[in-house]
Coordinates of C-alpha atoms and ligand atoms in Angstrom, one line a residue:
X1 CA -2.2 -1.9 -1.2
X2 CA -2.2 -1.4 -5.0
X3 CA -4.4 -4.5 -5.9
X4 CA -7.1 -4.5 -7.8
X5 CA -11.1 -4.7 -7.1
X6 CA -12.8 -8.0 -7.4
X7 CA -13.6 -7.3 -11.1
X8 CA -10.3 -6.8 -12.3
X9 CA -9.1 -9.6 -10.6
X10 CA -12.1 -11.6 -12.6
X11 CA -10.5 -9.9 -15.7
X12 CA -6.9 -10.8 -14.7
X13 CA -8.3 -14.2 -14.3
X14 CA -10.6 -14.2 -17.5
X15 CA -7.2 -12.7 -19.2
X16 CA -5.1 -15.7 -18.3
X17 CA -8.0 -18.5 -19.2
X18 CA -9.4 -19.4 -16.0
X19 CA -13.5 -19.4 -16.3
X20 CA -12.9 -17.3 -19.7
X21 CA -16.7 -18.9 -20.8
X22 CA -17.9 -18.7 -17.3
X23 CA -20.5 -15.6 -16.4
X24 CA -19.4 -13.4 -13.7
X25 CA -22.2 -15.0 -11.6
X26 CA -21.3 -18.3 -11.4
X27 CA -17.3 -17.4 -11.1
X28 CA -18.4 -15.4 -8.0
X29 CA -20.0 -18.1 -6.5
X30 CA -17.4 -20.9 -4.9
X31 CA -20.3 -23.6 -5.0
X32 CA -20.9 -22.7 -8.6
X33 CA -17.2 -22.9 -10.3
X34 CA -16.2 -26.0 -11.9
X35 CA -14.2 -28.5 -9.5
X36 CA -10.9 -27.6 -12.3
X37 CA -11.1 -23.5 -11.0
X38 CA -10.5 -24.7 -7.7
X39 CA -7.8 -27.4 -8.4
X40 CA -5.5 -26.0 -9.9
X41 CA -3.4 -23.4 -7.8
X42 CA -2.6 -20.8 -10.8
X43 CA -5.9 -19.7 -9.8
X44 CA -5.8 -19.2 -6.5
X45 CA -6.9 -15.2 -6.3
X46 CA -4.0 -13.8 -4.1
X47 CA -1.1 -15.8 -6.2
X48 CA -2.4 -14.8 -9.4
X49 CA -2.4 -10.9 -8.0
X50 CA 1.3 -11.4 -6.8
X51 CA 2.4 -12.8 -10.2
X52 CA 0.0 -9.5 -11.7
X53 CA 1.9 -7.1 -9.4
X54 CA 5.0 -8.6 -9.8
X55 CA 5.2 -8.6 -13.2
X56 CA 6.1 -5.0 -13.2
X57 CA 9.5 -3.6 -14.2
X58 CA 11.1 -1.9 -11.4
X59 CA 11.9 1.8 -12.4
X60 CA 14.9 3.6 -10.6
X61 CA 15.3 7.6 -9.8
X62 CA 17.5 9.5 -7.8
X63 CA 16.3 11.2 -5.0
X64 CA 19.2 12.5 -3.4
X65 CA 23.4 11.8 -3.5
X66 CA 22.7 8.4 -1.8
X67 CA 18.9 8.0 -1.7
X68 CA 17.2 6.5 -4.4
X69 CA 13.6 5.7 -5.3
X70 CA 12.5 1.9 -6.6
X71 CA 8.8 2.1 -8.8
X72 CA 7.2 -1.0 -10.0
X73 CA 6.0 -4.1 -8.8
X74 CA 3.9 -3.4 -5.3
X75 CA 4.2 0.6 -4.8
X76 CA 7.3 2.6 -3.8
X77 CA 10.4 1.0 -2.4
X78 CA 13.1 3.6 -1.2
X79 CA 16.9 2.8 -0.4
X80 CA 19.6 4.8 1.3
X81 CA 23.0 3.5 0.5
X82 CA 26.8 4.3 1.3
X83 CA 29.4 2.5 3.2
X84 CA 27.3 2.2 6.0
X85 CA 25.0 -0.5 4.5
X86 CA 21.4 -0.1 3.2
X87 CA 18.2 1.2 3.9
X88 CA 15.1 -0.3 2.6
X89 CA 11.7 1.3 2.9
X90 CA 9.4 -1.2 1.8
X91 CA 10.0 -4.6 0.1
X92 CA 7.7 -5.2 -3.5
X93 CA 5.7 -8.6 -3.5
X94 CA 7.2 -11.9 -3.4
X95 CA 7.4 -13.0 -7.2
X96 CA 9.4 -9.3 -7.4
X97 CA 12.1 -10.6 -5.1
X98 CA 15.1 -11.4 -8.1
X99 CA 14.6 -7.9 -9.4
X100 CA 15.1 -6.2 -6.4
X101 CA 17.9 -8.1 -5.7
X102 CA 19.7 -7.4 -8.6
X103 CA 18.6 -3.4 -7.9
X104 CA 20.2 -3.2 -4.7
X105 CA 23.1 -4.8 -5.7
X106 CA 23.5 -2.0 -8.1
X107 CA 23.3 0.2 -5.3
X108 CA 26.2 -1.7 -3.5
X109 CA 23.9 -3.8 -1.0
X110 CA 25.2 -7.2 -0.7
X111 CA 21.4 -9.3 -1.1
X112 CA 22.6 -11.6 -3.7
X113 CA 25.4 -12.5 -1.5
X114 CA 29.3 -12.5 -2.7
X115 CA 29.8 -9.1 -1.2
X116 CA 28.9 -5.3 -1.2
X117 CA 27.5 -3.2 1.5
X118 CA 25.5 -5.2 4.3
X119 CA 21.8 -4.5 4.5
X120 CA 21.1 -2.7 7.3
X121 CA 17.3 -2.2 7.7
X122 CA 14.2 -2.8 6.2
X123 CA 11.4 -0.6 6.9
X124 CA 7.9 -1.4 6.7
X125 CA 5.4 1.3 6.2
X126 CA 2.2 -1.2 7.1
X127 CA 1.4 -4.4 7.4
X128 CA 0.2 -5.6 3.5
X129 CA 1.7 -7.9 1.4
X130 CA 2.8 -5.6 -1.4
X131 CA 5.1 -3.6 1.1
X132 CA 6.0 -6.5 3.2
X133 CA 6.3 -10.0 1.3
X134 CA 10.4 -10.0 0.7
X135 CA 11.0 -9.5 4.8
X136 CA 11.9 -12.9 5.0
X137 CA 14.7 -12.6 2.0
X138 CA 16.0 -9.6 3.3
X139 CA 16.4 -10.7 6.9
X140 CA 18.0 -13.7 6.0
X141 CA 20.5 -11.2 4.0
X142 CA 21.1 -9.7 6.5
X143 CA 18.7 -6.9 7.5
X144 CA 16.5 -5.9 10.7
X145 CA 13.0 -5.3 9.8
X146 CA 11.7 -2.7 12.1
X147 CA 8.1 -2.0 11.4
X148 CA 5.0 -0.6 13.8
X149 CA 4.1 -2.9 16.6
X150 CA 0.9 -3.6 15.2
X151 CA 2.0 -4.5 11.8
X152 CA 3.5 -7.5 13.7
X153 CA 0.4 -8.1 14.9
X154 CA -1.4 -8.0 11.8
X155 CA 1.0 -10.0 10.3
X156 CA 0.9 -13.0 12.7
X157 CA -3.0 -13.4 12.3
X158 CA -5.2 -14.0 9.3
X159 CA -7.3 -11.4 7.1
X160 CA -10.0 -10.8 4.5
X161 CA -10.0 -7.6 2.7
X162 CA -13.1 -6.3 2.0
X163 CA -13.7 -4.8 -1.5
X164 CA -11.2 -7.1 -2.8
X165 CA -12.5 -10.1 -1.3
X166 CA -8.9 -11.4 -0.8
X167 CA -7.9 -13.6 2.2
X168 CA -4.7 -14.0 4.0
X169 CA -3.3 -16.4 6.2
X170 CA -0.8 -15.5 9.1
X171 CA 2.4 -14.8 7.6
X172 CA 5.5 -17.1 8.7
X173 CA 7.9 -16.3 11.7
X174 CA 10.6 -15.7 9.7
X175 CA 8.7 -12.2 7.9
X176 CA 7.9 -10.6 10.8
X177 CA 9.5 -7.8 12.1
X178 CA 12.3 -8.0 14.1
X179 CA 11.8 -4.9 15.8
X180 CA 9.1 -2.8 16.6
X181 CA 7.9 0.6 18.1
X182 CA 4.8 2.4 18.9
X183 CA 5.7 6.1 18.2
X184 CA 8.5 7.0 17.1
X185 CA 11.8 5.5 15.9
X186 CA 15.1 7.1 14.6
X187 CA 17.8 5.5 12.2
X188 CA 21.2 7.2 11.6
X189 CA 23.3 5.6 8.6
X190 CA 25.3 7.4 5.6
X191 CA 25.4 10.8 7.0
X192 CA 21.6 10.6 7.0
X193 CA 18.5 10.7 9.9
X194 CA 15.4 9.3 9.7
X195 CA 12.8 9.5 11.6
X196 CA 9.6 7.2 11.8
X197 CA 6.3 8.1 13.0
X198 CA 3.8 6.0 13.4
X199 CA 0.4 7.7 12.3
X200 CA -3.2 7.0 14.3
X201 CA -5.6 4.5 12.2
X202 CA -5.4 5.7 8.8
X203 CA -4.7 3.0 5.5
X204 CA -4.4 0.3 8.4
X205 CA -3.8 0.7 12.0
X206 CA -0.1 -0.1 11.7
X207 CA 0.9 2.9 9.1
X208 CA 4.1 4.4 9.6
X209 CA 5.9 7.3 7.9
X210 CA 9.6 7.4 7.1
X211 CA 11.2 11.4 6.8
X212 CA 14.9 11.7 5.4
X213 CA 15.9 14.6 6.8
X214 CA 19.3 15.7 5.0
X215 CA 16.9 14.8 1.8
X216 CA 14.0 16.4 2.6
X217 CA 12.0 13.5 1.3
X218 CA 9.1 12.1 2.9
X219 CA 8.3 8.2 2.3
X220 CA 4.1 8.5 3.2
X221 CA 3.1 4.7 2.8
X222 CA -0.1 4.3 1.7
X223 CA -1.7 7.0 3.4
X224 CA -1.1 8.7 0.4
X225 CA -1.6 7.4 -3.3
X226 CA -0.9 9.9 -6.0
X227 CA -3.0 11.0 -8.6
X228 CA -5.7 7.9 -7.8
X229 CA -8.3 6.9 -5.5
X230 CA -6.8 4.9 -2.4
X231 CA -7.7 1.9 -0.9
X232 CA -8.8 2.0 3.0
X233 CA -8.5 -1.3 4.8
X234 CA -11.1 -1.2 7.4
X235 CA -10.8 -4.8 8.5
X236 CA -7.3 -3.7 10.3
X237 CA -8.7 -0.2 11.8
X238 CA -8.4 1.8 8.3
X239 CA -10.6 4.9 8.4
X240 CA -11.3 7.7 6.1
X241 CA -11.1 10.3 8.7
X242 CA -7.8 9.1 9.6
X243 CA -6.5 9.3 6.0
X244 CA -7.5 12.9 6.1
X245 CA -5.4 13.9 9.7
X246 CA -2.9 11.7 8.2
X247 CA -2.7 13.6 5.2
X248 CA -2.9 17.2 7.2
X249 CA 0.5 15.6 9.5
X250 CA 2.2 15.2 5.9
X251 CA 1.7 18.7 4.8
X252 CA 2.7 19.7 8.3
X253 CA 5.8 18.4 7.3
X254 CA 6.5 19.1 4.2
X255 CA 7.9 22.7 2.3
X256 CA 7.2 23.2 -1.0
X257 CA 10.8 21.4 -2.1
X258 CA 9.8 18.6 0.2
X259 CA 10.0 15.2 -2.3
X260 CA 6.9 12.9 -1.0
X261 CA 6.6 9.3 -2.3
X262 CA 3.5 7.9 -1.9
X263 CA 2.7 4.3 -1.4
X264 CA 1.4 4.0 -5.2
X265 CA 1.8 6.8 -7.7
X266 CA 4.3 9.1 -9.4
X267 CA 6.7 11.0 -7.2
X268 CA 4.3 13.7 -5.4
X269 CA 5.4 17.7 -4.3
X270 CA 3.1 19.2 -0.8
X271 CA 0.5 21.0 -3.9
X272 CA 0.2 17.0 -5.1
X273 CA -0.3 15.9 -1.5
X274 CA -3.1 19.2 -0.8
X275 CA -4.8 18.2 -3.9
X276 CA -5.6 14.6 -2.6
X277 CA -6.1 15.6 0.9
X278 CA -9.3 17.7 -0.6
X279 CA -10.1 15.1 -2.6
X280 CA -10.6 13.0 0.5
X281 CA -12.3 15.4 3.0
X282 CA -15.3 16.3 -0.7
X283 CA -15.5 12.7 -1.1
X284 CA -16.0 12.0 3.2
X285 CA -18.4 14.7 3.2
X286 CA -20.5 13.5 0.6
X287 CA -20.8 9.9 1.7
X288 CA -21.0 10.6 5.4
X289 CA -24.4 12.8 4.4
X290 CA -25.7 9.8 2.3
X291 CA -24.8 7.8 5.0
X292 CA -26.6 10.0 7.5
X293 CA -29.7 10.3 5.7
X294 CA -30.3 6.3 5.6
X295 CA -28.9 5.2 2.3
X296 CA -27.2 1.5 2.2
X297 CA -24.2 0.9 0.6
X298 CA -25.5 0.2 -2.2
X299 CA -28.0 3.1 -2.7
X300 CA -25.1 5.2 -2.3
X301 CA -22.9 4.0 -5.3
X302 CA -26.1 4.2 -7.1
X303 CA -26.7 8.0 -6.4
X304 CA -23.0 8.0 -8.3
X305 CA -21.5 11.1 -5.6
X306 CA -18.3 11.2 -7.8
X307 CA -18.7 11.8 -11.2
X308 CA -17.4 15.3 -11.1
X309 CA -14.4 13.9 -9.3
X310 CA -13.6 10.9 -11.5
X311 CA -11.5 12.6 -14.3
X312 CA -9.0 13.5 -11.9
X313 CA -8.4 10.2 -9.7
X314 CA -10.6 7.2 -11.5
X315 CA -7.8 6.0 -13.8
X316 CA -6.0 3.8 -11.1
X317 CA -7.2 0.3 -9.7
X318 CA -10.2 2.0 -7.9
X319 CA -13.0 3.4 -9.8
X320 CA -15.5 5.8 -8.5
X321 CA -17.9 3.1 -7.7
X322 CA -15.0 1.4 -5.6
X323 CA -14.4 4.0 -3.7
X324 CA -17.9 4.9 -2.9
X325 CA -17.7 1.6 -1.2
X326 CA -14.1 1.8 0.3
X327 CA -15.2 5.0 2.2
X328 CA -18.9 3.7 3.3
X329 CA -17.3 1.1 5.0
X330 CA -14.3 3.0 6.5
X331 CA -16.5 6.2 8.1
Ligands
ZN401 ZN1 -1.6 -1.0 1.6

């Protein structure tokens, strides 16, 4: 998930009115706000984040002759298309639904209806909102959504993130999966193979990750965000560790001409994905030994263990702080 921490979402909201006069403090506390914040449903934290996310233009780019890679609002969408239908990995969020219609009906699929190549499959990489919340417009196009067994799960029961402080209700029948596995899956369609793999507790416990063979691109979900700290949601089995083996079962299947998508962040090569995958193990190491030695949570973003690392991967939603926090609570 590409959302933002707590504080941006109070600058988001700040930004578009809501408490602009209000002190942090008393926004953060429910029994504090005005009786107005919580009326009116423009503030409502997860609806203002979808309308954020979904604000952003999508951005096309050829991967291959028939494989073609979707940037903007919620991540990384990729679509395989030919005369055999489409291919969907990944679905934006809700409010980005018209704008992915009208991109794969420039790639031939038949969403907006009167026509074009059916749509075949959707595939989701996890469970979150960003990279599921246009299943139930897609199925209703047409399209299987075939997903991990536990992102069904995940879907069908309510959440609350921590570090976001976001909450989720269960998500209706009609966006759930349609078909599910627990290891492996394989799709055949336009001359091309893919092959899913579900990947032990990592970002979520429901991560999956796509490979196009004929391609040689990898789809990584958001095991893997480029260039920027990730999120790790622990309240559905995420785990810093995992991100790590996950990362090591990515290289293992990559070559150096290998194209990787990440679940947020530019287009990635295997040196992209080795970079991030040490960036994960320094910043495990250093936590687990402030862990170990009896420091809370918050003694630990106080002893500030990423500075040096900061430059490199602090410009995205996450800061260094965050993700002092993201991987306390996900050793
Ligand atoms: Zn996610």
């Amino acid at each position: 998930m590409t959302i933002g921490t707590r504080r941006e979402w109070l600058r988001t909201m700040a930004a578009l009115g809501a408490g602009a006069l209000l002190p942090r403090s008393l926004i953060k506390s429910r029994s504090f706000a005005p009786s107005g914040l919580r009326r009116q449903p423009a503030q409502d934290p997860t609806a203002a984040f979808r309308a954020q996310i979904g604000a952003v233009p999508i951005q096309a780019r050829q991967l291959g002759e028939n494989l073609t890679l979707l940037s903007g609002p919620g991540g990384n969408v990729v679509v395989l298309h030919g005369a055999d239908g489409l291919v969907v990995v990944d679905t934006f969020v809700a409010s980005a639904w018209p704008k992915l219609q009208e991109s794969l009906a420039s790639l031939g699929g038949g969403a907006g209806g009167g026509g074009g190549a059916p749509l075949k499959f959707v595939i989701n990489t996890h469970w979150h909102f960003d990279h599921t919340d246009n299943n139930a417009p897609l199925h209703a196009a047409g399209a299987t959504v075939v997903a991990h067994a536990n992102t069904k799960r995940r879907m069908s029961e309510p959440h609350h993130l921590a570090v976001l402080e976001l909450d989720f209700p269960p998500s209706p029948a009609s966006a759930l999966p349609q078909r599910v596995f627990t290891d492996r899956y394989t799709l055949e369609a336009n001359g091309e193979r893919l092959e899913l793999s579900h990947v032990p507790p990592a970002h979520t416990d429901t991560d999956v990750t796509v490979r196009f063979e004929h391609a040689n691109v990898l789809h990584a979900g958001d095991v893997y965000f480029n260039g920027r700290y990730p999120y790790i949601d622990g309240n559905t089995g995420g785990r810093v560790d995992g991100m790590i083996a996950a990362s090591d079962r990515l290289l293992s299947r990559a070559d150096s001409d290998t194209k990787i998508v990440p679940g947020h962040g530019p287009l990635a090569t295997r040196a992209d994905l080795v970079k991030y995958r040490d960036m994960l193990s320094i910043a495990a190491d250093r936590v687990r030994k402030l862990k170990a030695s009896g420091k809370s949570l918050e003694e630990s973003i106080a002893a500030k263990p990423f500075t040096d690392l900061d430059g490199d991967w602090g410009s995205g939603r996450y800061k260094g702080d965050d993700f002092v926090r993201i991987v306390y609570l996900t050793l």
